[in-house]
mmCIF file with all atom_site columns, C-alpha atoms in Angstrom:
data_model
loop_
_atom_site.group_PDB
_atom_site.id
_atom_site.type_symbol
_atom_site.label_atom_id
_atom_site.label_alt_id
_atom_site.label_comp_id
_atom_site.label_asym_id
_atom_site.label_entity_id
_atom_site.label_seq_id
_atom_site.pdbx_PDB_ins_code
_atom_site.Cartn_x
_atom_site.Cartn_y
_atom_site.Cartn_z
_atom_site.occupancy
_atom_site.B_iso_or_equiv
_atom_site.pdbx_formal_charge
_atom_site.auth_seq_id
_atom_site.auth_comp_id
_atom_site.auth_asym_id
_atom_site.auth_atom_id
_atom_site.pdbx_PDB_model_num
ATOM 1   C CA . UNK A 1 1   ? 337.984 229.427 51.608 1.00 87.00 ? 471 UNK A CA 1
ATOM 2   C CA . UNK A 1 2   ? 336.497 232.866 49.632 1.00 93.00 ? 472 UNK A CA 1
ATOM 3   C CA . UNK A 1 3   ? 334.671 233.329 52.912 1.00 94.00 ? 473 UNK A CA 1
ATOM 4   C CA . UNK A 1 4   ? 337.122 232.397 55.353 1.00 95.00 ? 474 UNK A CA 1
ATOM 5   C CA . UNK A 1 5   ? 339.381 235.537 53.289 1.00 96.00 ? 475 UNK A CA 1
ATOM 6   C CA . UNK A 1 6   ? 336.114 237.529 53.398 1.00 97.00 ? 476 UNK A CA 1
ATOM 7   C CA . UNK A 1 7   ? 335.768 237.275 56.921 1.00 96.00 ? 477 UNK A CA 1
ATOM 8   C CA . UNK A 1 8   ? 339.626 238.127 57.696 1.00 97.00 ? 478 UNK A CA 1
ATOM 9   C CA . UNK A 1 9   ? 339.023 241.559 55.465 1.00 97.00 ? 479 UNK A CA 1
ATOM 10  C CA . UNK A 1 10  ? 336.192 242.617 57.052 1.00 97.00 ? 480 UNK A CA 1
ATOM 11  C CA . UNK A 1 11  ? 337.611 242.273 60.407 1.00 96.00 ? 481 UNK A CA 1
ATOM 12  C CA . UNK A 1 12  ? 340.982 244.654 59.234 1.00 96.00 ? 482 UNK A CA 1
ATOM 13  C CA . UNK A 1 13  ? 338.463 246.973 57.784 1.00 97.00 ? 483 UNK A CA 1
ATOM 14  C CA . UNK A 1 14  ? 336.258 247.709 60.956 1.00 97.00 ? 484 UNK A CA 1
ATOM 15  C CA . UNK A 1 15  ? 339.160 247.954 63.137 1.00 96.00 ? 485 UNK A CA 1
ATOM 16  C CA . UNK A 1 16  ? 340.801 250.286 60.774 1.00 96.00 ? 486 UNK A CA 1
ATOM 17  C CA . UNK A 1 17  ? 337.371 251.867 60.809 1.00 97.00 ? 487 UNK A CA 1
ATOM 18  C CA . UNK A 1 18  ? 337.888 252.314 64.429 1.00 97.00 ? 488 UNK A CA 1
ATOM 19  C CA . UNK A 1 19  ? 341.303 253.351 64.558 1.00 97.00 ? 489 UNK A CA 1
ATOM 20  C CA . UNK A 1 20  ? 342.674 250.034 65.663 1.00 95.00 ? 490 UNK A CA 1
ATOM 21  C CA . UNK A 1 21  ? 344.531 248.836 62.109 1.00 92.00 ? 491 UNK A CA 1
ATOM 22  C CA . UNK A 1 22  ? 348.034 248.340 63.870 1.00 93.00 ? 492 UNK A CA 1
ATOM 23  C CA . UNK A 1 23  ? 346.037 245.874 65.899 1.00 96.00 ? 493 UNK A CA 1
ATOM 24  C CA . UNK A 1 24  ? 346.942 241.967 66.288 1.00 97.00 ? 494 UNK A CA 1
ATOM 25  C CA . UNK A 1 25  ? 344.159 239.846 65.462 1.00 96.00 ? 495 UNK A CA 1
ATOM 26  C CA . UNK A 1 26  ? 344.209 235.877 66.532 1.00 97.00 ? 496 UNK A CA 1
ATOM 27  C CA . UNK A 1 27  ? 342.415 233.569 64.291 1.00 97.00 ? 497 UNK A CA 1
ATOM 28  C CA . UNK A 1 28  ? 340.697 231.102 66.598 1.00 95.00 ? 498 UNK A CA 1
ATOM 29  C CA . UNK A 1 29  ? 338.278 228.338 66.329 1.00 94.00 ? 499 UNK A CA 1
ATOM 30  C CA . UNK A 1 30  ? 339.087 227.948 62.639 1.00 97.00 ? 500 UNK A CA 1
ATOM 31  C CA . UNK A 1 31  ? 337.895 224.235 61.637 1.00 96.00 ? 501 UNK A CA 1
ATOM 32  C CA . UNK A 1 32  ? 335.817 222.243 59.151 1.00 97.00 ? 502 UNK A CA 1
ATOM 33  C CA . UNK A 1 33  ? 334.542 218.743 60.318 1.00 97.00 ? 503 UNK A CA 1
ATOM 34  C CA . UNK A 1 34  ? 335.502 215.514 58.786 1.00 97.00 ? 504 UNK A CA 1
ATOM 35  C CA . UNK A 1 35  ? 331.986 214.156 58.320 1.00 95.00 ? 505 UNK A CA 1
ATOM 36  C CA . UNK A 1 36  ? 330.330 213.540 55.052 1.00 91.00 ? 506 UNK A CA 1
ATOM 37  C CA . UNK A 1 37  ? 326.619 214.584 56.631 1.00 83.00 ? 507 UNK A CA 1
ATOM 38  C CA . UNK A 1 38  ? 325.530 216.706 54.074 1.00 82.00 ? 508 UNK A CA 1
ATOM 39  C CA . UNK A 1 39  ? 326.218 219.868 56.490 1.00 87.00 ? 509 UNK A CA 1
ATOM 40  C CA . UNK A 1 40  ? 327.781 223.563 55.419 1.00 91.00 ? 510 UNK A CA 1
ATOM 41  C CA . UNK A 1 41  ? 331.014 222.825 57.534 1.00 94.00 ? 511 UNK A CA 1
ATOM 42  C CA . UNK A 1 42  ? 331.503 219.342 57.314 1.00 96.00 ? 512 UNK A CA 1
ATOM 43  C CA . UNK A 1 43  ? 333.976 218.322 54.076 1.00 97.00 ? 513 UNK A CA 1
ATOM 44  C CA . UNK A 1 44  ? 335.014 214.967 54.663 1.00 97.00 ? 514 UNK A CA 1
ATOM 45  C CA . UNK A 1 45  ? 338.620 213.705 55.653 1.00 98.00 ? 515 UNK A CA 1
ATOM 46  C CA . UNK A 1 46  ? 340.711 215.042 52.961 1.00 97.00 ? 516 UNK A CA 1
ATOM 47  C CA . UNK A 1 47  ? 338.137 218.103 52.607 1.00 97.00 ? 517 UNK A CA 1
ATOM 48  C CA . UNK A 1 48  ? 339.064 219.113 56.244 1.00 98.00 ? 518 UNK A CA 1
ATOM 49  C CA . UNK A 1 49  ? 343.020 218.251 55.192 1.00 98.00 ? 519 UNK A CA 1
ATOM 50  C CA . UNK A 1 50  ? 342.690 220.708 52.515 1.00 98.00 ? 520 UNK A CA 1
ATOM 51  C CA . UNK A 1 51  ? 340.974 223.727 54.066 1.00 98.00 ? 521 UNK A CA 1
ATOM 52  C CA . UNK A 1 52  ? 343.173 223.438 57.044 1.00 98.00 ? 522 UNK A CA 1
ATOM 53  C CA . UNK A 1 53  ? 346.260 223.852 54.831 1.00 98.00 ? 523 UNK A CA 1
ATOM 54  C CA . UNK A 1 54  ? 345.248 226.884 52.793 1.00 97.00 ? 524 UNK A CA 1
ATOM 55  C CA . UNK A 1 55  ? 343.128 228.590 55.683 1.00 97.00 ? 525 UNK A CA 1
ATOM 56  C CA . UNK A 1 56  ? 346.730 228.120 57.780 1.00 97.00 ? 526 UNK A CA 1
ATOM 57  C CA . UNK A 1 57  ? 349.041 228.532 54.173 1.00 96.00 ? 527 UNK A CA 1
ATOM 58  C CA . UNK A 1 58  ? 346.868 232.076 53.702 1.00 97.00 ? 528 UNK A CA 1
ATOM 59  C CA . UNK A 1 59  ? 347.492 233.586 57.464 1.00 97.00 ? 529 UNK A CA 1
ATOM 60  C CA . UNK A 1 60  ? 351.001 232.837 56.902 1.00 96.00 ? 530 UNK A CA 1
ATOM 61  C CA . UNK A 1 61  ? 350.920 234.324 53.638 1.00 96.00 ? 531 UNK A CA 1
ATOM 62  C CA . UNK A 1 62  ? 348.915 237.528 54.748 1.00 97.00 ? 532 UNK A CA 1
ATOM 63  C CA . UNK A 1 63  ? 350.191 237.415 58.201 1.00 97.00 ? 533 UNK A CA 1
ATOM 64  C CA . UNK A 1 64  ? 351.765 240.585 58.253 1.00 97.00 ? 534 UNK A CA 1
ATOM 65  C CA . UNK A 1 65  ? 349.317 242.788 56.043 1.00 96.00 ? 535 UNK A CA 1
ATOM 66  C CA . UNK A 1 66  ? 346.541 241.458 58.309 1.00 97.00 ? 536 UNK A CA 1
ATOM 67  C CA . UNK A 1 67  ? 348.921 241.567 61.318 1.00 97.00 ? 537 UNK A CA 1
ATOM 68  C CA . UNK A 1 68  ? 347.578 238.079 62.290 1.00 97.00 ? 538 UNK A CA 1
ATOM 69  C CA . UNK A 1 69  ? 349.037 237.136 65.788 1.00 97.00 ? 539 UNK A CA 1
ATOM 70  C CA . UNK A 1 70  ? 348.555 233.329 65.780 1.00 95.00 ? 540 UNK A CA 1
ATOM 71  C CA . UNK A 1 71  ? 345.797 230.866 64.485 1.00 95.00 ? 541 UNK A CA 1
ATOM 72  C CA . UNK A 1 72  ? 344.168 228.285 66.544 1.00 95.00 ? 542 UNK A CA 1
ATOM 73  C CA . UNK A 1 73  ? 342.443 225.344 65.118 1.00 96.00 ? 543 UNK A CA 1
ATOM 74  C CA . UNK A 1 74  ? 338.597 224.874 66.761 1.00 94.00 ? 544 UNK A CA 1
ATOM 75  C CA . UNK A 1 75  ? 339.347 220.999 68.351 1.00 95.00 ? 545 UNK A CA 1
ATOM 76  C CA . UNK A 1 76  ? 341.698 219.035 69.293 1.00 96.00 ? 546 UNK A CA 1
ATOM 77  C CA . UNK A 1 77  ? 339.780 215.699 68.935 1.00 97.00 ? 547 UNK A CA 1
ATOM 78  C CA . UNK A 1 78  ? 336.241 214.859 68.420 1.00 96.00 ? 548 UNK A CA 1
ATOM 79  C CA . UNK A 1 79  ? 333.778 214.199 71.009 1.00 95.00 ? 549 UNK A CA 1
ATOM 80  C CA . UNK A 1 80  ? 332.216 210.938 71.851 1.00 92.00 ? 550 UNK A CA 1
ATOM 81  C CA . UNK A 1 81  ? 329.505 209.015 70.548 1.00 87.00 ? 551 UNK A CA 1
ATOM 82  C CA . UNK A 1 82  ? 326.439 210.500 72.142 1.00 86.00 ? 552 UNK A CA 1
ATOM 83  C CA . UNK A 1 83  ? 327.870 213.791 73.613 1.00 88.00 ? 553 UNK A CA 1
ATOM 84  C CA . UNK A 1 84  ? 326.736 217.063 72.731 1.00 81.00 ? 554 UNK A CA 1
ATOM 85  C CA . UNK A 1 85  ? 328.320 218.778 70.235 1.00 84.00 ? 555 UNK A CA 1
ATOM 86  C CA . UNK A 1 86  ? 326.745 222.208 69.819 1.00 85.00 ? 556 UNK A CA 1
ATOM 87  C CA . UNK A 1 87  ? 326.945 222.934 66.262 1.00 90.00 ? 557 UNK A CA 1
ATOM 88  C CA . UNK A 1 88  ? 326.457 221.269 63.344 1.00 88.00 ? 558 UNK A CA 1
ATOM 89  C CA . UNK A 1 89  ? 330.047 220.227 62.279 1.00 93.00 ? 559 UNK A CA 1
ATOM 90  C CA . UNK A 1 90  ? 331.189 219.949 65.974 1.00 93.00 ? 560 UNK A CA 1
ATOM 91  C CA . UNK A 1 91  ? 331.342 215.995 66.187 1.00 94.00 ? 561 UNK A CA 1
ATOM 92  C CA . UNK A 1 92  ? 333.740 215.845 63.330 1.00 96.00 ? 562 UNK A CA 1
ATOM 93  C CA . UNK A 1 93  ? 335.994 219.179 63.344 1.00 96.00 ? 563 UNK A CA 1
ATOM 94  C CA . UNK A 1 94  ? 339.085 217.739 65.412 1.00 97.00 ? 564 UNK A CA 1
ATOM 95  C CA . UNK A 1 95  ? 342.120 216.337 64.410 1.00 98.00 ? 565 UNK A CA 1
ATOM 96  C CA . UNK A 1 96  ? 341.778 213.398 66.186 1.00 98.00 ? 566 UNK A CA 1
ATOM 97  C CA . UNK A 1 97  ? 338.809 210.860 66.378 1.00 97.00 ? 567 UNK A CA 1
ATOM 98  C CA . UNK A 1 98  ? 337.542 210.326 69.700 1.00 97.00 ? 568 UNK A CA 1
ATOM 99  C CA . UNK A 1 99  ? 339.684 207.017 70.191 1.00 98.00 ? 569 UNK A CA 1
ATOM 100 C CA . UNK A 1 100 ? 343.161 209.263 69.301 1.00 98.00 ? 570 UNK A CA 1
ATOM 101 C CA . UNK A 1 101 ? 343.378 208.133 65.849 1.00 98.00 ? 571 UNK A CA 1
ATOM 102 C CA . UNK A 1 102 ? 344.887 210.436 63.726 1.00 98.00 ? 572 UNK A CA 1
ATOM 103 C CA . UNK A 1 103 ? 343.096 212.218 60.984 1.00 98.00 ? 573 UNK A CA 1
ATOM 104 C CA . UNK A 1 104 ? 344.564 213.382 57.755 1.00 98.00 ? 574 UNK A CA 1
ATOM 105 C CA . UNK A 1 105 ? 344.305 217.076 59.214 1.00 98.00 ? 575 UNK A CA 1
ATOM 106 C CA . UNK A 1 106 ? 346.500 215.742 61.673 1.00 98.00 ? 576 UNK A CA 1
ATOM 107 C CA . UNK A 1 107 ? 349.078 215.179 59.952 1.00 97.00 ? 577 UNK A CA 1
ATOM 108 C CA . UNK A 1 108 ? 349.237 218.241 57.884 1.00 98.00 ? 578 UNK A CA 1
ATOM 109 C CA . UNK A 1 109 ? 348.300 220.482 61.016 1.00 97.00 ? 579 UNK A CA 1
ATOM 110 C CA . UNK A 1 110 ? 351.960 218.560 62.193 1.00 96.00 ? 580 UNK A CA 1
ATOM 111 C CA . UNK A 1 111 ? 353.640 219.695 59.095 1.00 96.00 ? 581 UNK A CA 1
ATOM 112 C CA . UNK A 1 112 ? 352.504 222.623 59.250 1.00 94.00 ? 582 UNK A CA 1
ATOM 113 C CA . UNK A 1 113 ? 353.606 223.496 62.550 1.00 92.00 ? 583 UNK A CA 1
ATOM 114 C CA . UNK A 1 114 ? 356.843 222.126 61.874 1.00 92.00 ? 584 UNK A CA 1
ATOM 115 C CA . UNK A 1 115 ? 357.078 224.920 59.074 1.00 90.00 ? 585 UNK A CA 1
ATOM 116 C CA . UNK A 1 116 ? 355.895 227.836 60.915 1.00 84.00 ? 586 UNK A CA 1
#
C-alpha cells in the first residue's frame, strides 16, 4: 500500500512541478491478483480483498488533497484457462473468476461502491 501512496504523491508533485496541481487525476488499472504464485502483485483472495479496500478507503480519504477524479479497478473478471494474460498478476486480478464466481474483492468492491 506504501507504494501505491508513493506513487499517488509523486504524480501531484510533477504536475505541480508543471503547473498543473489544480489538475484531476483518475486512478486506473489499480488491482492485485488473487493468486498465491509467489508473484510481486499477486496476494491471494483475502490479500486482494484487503488492498482493494484501503487503496479505494485512501482515494476517498485523500480525494480532495490529491484532487482524485475517480478510481477504476484493473479487471472485471479473470481470463480463461490458457489465454494470455500479459503480466504477471493478470490471470488473477479481477473480481470475478472466469466462470462469474464472485471473489471476496467482489464483494467489498460492492460495498464499497454502495458507500461512495
Amino acid at each position: 500500500m506504501r507504494k501505491f501512496v508513493t506513487a499517488i504523491k509523486r504524480m501531484r508533485q510533477t504536475m505541480k512541478r508543471h503547473h498543473d496541481k489544480r489538475a484531476g487525476l483518475w486512478l486506473t488499472e489499480v488491482g492485485w491478483g488473487s493468486s498465491h504464485n509467489g508473484q510481486r502483485l499477486n496476494k491471494g483472495k483475502r490479500g486482494q480483498k484487503r488492498l482493494l479496500k484501503k487503496s479505494f478507503s485512501v482515494s476517498v480519504h485523500k480525494r480532495r488533497k490529491w484532487h482524485i477524479q475517480g478510481v477504476q479497478w484493473f479487471d472485471w473478471r479473470d481470463p480463461g484457462a490458457g489465454q494470455p494474460t500479459g503480466c504477471s498478476f493478470c490471470s488473477s486480478a479481477g473480481l470475478l473468476k472466469h466462470n462469474y464466481a464472485k471473489k471476496p474483492a467482489y464483494r467489498a468492491f460492492r460495498q464499497l461502491a454502495k458507500r461512495y
